[in-house]
PDB file of C-alpha atoms in Angstrom:
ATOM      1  CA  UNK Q   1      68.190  64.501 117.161  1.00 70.00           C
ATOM      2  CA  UNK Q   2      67.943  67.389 119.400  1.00 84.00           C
ATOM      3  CA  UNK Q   3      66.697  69.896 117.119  1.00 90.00           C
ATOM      4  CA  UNK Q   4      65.248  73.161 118.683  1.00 94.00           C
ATOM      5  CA  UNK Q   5      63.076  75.647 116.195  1.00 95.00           C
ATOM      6  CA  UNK Q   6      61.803  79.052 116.391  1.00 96.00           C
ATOM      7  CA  UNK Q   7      59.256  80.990 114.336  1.00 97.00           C
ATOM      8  CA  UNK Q   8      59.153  83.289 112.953  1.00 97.00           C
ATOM      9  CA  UNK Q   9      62.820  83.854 112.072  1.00 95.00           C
ATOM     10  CA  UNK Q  10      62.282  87.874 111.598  1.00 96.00           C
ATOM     11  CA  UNK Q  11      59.481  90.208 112.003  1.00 97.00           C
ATOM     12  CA  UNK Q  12      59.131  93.622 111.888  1.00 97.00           C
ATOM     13  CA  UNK Q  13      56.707  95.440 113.858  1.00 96.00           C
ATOM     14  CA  UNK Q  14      55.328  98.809 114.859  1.00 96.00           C
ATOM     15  CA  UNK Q  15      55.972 100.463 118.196  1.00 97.00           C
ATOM     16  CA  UNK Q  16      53.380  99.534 120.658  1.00 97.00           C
ATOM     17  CA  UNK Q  17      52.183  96.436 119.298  1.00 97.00           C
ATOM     18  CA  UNK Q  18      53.027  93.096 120.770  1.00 97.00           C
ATOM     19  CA  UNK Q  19      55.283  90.013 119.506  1.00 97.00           C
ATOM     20  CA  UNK Q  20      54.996  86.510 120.261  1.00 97.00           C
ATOM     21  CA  UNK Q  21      57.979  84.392 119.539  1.00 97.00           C
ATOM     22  CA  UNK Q  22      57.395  80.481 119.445  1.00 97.00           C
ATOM     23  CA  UNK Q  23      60.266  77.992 120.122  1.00 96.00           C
ATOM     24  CA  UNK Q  24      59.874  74.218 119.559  1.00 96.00           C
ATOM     25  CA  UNK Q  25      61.775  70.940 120.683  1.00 94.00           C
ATOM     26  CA  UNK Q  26      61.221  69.207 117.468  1.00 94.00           C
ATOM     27  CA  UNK Q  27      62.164  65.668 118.775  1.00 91.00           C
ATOM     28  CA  UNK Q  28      62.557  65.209 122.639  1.00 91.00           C
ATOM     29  CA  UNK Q  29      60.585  66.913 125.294  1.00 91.00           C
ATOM     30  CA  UNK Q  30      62.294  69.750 126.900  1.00 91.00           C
ATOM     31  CA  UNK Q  31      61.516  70.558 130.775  1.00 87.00           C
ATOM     32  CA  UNK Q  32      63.438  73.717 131.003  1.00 91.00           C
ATOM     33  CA  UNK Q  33      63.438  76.030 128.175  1.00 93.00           C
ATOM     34  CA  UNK Q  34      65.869  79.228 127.994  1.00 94.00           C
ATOM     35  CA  UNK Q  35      65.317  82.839 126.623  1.00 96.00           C
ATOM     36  CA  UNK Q  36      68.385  84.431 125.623  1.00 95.00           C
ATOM     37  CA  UNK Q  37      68.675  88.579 123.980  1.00 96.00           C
ATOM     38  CA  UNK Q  38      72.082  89.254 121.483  1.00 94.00           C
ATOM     39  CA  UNK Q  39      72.305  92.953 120.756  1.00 90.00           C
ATOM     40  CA  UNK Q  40      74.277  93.363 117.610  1.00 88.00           C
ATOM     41  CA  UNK Q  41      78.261  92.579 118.524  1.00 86.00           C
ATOM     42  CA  UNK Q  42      77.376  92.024 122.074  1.00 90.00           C
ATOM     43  CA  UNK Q  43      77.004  88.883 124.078  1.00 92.00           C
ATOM     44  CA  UNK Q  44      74.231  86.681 124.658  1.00 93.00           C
ATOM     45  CA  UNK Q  45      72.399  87.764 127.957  1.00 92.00           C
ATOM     46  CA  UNK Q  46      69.833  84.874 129.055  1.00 92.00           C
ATOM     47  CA  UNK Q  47      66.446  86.930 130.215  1.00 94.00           C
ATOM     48  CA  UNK Q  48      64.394  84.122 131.571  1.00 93.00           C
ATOM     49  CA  UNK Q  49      64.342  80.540 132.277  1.00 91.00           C
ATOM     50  CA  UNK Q  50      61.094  78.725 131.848  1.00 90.00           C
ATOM     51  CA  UNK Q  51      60.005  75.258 133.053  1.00 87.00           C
ATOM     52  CA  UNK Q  52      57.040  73.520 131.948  1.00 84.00           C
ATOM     53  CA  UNK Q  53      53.857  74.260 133.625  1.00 82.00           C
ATOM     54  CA  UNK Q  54      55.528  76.900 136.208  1.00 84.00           C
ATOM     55  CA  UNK Q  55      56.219  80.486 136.112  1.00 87.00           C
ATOM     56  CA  UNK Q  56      59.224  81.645 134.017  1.00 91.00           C
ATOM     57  CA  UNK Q  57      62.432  83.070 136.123  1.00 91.00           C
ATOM     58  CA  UNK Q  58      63.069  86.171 135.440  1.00 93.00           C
ATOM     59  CA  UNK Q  59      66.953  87.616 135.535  1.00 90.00           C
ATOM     60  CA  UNK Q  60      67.652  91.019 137.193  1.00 89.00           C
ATOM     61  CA  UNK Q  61      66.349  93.868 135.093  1.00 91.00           C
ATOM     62  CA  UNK Q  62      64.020  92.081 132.945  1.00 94.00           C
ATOM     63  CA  UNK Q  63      60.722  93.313 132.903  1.00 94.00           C
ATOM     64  CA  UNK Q  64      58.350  90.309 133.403  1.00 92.00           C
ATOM     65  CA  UNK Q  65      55.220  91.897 132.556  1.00 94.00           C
ATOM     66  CA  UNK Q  66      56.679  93.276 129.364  1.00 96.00           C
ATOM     67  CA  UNK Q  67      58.339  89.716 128.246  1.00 97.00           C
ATOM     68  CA  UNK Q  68      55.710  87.319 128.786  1.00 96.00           C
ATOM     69  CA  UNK Q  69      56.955  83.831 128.978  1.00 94.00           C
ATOM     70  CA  UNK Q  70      54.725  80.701 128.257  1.00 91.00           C
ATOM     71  CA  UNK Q  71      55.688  76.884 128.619  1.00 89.00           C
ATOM     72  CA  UNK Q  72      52.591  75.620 128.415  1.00 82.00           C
ATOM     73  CA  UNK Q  73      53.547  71.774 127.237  1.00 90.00           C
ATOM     74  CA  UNK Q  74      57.105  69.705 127.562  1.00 91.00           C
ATOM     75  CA  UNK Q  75      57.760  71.020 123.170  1.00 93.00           C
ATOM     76  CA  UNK Q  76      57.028  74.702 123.334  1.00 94.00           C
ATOM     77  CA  UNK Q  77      57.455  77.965 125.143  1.00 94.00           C
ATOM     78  CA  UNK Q  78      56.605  81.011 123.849  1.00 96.00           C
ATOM     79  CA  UNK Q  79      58.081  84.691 124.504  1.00 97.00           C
ATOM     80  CA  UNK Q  80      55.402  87.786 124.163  1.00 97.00           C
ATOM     81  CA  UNK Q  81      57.039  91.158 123.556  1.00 97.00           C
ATOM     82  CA  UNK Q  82      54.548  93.542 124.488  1.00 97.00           C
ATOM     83  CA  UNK Q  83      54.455  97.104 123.941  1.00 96.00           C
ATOM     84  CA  UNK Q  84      57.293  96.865 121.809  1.00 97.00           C
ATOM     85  CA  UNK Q  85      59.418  99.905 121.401  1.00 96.00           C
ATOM     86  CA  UNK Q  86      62.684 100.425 118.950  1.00 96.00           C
ATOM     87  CA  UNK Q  87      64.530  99.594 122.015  1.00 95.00           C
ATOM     88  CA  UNK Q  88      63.416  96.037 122.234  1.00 96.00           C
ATOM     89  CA  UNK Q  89      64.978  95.652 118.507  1.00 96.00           C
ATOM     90  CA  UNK Q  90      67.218  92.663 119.098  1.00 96.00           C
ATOM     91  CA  UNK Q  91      67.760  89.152 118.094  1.00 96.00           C
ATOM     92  CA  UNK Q  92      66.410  86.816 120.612  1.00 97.00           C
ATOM     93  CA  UNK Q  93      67.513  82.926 120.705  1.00 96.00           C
ATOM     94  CA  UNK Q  94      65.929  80.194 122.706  1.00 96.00           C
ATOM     95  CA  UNK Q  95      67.135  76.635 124.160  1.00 95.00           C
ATOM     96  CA  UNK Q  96      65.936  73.574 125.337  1.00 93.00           C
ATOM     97  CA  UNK Q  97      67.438  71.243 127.887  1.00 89.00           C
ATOM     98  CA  UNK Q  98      65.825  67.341 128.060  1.00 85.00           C
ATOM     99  CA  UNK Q  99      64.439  65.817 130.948  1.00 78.00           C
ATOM    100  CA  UNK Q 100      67.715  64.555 132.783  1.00 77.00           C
ATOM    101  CA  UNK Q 101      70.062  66.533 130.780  1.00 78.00           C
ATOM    102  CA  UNK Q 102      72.663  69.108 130.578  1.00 75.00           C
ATOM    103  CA  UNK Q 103      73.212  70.116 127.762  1.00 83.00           C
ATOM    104  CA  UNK Q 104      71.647  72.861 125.945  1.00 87.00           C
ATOM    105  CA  UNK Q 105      70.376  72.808 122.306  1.00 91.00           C
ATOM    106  CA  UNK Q 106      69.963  76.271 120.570  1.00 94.00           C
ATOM    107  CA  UNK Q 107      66.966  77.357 118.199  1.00 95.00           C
ATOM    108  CA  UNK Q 108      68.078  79.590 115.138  1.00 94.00           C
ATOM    109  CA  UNK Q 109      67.028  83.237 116.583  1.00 95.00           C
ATOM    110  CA  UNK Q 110      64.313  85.537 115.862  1.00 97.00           C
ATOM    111  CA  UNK Q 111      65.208  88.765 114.880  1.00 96.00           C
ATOM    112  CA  UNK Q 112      62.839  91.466 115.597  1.00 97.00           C
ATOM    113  CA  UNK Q 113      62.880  95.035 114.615  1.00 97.00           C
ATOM    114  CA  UNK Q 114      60.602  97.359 116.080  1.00 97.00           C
ATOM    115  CA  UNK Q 115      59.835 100.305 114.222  1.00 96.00           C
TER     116      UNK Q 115
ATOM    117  CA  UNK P   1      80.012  88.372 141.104  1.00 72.00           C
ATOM    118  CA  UNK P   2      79.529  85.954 138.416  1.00 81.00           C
ATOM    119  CA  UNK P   3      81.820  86.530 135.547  1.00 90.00           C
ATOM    120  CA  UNK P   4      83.099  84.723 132.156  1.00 94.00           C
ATOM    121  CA  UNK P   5      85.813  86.801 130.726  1.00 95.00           C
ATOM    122  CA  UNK P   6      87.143  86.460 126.882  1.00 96.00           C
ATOM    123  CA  UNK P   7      90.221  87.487 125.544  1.00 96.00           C
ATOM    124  CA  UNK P   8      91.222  88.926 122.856  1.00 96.00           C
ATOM    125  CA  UNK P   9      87.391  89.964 121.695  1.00 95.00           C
ATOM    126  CA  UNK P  10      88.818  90.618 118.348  1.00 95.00           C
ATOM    127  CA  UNK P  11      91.177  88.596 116.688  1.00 94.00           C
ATOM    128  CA  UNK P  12      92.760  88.900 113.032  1.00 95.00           C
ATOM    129  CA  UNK P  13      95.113  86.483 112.205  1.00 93.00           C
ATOM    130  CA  UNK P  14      96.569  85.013 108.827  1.00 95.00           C
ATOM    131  CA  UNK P  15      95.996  81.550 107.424  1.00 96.00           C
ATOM    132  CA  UNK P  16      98.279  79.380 108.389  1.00 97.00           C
ATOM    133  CA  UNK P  17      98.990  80.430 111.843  1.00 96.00           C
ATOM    134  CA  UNK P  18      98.183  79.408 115.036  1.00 97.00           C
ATOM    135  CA  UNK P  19      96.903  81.147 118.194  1.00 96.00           C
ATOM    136  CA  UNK P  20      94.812  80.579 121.463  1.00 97.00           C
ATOM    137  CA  UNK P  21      91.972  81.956 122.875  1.00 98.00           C
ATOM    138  CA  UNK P  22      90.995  82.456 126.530  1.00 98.00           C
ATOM    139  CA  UNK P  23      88.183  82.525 129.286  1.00 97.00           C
ATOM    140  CA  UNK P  24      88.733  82.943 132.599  1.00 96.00           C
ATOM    141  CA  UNK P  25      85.605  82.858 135.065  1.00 94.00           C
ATOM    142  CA  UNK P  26      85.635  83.862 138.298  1.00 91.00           C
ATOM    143  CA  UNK P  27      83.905  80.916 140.812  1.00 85.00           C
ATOM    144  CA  UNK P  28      83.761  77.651 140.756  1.00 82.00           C
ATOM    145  CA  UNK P  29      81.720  75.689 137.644  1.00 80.00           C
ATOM    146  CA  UNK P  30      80.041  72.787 136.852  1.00 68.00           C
ATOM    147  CA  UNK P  31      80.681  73.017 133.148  1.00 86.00           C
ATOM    148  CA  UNK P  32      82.406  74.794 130.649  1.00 93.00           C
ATOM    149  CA  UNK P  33      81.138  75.506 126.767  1.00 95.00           C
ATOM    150  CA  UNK P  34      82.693  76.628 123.576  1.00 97.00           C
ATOM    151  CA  UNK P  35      80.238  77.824 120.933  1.00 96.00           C
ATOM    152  CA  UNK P  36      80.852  79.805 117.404  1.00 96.00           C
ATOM    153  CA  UNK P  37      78.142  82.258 115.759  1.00 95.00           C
ATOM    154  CA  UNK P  38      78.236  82.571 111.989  1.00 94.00           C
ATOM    155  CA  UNK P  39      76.895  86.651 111.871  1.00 90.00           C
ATOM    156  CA  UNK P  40      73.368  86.347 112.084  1.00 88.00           C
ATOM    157  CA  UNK P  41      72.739  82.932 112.980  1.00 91.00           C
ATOM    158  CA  UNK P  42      72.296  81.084 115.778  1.00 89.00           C
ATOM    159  CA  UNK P  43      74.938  79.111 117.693  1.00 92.00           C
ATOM    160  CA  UNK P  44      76.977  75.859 116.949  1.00 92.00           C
ATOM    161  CA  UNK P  45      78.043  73.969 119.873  1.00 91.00           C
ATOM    162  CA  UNK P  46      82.072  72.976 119.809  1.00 95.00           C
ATOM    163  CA  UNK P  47      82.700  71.800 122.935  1.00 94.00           C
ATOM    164  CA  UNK P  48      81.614  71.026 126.457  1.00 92.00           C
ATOM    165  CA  UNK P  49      84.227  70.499 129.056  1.00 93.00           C
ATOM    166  CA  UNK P  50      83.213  68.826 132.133  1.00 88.00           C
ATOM    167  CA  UNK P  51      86.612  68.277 133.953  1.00 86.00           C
ATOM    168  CA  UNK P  52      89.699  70.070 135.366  1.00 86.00           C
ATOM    169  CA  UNK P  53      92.376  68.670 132.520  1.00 88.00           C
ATOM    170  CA  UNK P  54      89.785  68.262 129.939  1.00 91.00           C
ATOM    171  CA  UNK P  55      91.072  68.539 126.168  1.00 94.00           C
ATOM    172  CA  UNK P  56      88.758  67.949 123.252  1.00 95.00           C
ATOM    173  CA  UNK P  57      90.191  68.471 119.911  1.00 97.00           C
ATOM    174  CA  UNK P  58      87.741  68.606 116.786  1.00 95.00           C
ATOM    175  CA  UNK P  59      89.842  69.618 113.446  1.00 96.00           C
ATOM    176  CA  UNK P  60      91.667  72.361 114.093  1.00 97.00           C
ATOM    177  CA  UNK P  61      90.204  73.181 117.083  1.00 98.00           C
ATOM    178  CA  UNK P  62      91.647  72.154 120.513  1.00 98.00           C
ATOM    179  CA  UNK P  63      89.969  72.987 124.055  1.00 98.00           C
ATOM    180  CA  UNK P  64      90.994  72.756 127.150  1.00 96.00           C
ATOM    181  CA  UNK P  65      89.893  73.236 131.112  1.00 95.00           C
ATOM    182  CA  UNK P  66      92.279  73.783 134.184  1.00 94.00           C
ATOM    183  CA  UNK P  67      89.773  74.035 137.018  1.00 91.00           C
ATOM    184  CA  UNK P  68      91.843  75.366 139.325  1.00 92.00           C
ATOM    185  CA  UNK P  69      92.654  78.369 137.392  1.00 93.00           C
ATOM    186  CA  UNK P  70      89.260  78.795 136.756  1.00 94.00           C
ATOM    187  CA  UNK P  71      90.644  78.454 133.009  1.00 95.00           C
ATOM    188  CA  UNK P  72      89.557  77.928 129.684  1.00 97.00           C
ATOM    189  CA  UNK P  73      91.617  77.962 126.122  1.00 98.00           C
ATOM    190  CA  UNK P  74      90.277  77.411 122.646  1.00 98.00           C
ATOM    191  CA  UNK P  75      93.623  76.613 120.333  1.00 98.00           C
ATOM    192  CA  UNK P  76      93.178  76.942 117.023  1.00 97.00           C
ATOM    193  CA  UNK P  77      96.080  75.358 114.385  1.00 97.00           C
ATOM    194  CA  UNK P  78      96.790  76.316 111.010  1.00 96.00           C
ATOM    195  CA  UNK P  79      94.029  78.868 110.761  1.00 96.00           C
ATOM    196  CA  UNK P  80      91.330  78.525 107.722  1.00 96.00           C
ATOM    197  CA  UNK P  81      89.127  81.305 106.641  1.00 96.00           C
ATOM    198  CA  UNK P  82      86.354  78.988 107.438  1.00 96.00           C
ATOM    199  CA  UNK P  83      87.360  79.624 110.443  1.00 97.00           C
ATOM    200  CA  UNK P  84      86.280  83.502 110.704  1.00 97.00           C
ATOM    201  CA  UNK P  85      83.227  83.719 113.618  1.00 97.00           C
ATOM    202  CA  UNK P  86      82.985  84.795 116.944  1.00 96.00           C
ATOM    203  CA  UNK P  87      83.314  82.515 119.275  1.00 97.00           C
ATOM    204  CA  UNK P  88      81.812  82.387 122.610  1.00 97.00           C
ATOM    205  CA  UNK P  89      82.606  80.551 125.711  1.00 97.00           C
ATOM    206  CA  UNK P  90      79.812  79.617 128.196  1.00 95.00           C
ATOM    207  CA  UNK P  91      80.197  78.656 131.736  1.00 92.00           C
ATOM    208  CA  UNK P  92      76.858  77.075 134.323  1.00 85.00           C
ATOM    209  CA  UNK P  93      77.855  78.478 137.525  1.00 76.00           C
ATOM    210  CA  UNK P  94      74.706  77.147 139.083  1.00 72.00           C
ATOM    211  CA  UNK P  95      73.354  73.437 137.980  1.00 60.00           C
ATOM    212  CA  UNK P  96      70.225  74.623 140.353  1.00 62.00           C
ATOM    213  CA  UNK P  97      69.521  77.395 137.726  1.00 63.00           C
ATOM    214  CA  UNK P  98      68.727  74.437 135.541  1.00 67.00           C
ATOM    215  CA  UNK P  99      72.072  74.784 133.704  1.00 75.00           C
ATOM    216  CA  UNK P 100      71.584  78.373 132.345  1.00 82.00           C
ATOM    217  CA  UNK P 101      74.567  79.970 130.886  1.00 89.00           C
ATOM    218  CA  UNK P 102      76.720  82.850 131.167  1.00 91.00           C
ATOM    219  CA  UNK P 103      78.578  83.993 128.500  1.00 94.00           C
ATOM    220  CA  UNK P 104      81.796  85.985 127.305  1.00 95.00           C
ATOM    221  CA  UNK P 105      81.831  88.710 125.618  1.00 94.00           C
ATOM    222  CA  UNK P 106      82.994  86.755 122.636  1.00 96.00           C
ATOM    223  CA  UNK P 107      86.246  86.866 120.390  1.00 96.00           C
ATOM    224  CA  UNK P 108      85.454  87.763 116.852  1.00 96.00           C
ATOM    225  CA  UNK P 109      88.076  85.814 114.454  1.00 96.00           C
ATOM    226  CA  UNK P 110      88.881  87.118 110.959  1.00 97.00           C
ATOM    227  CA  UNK P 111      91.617  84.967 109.198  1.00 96.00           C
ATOM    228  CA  UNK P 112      92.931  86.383 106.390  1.00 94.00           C
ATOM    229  CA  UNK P 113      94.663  85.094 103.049  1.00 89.00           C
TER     230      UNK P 113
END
């Protein structure tokens, strides 16, 4: 159980179009929902935290009207790259936390390369 | 400040061998996490560590928690090439936050024939 999944897995885009990125508890509802960004060989820095049915939490220098973020029902939340520029290329990685839980379970990563 | 501090970030070591990998963090935490990336996936979790003496030991793997140091060490024994990743350790510094995690840098691991 505990199986967290993300689509799409890559996509390549044009600069100044938008993204969305899905991610999906497959089997257990999730209240809290994390957005995480890995630059290649670098660390993963967690941009948002989302809870169902409230407004995301935005870390320090993340632009929240550039990365929309959506957790609309206890399964999904969804991550809108808007305007995306070359500089947004990155792989991003969700997780889910259950209701009562701890621990974190980790979707595959979306890589996105912005052209 | 809130920090989670790896070292070494790059390790190459031969099979066979053993050696230890650490993460200091600098306030006091709930809960401590060891994950490893495969390069370009996503992560696998290893361990969680909830205590000050914790050890969890899972193959070849061994980690442990000292509280009080603010201390974390990832032992590995008799190094495998399946063992080549990066490995990351992961600390909540704030169960408030809703558990969110802050990471180390990472130690990349190459073992080598």
């Amino acid at each position: 159980g505990a199986v967290v999944s993300q689509h799409p897995s890559w996509v390549i885009c044009k600069s100044g179009t938008s993204v969305k990125i899905e991610c999906r508890s497959l089997d257990f509802q999730a209240t809290t929902m994390f957005w995480y960004r890995q630059f290649p060989k670098q660390s993963l820095m967690l941009m948002a935290t989302s809870n169902e049915g409230s407004k995301a939490t935005y870390e320090q220098g993340v632009e929240k009207d550039k990365f929309l973020i959506n957790h609309a029902s206890l399964t999904l939340s969804t991550l809108t790259v808007t305007s995306a520029h070359p500089e947004d290329s990155s792989f991003y990685i969700c997780s889910a936390r259950r209701h009562g839980g701890d621990t974190q379970y980790f979707g595959p990563g979306t890589r996105l390369t912005v052209l | 400040e809130l920090k989670v501090e790896q070292n070494p970030l790059f390790l190459s070591m031969q099979e066979g061998k053993n050696y230890t990998i650490y993460c200091n963090y600098s306030t006091t935490s709930d809960r401590l996490y060891w994950y490893r990336q495969d390069p370009g996936k996503s992560l696998e979790s290893l361990f969680v560590l909830l205590s000050n003496g914790a050890v969890k030991q899972e193959g070849r793997l061994m980690a442990s928690l000292d509280t009080k140091a603010r201390l974390s060490t990832l032992h590995i024994t008799a190094a495998v090439h399946d063992l080549s990743a990066t490995y990351f350790c992961a600390v909540v510094f704030d169960s408030n936050s809703g558990y969110a995690l802050n990471f180390g840098k990472g130690t990349s691991l190459l073992v080598t024939p």
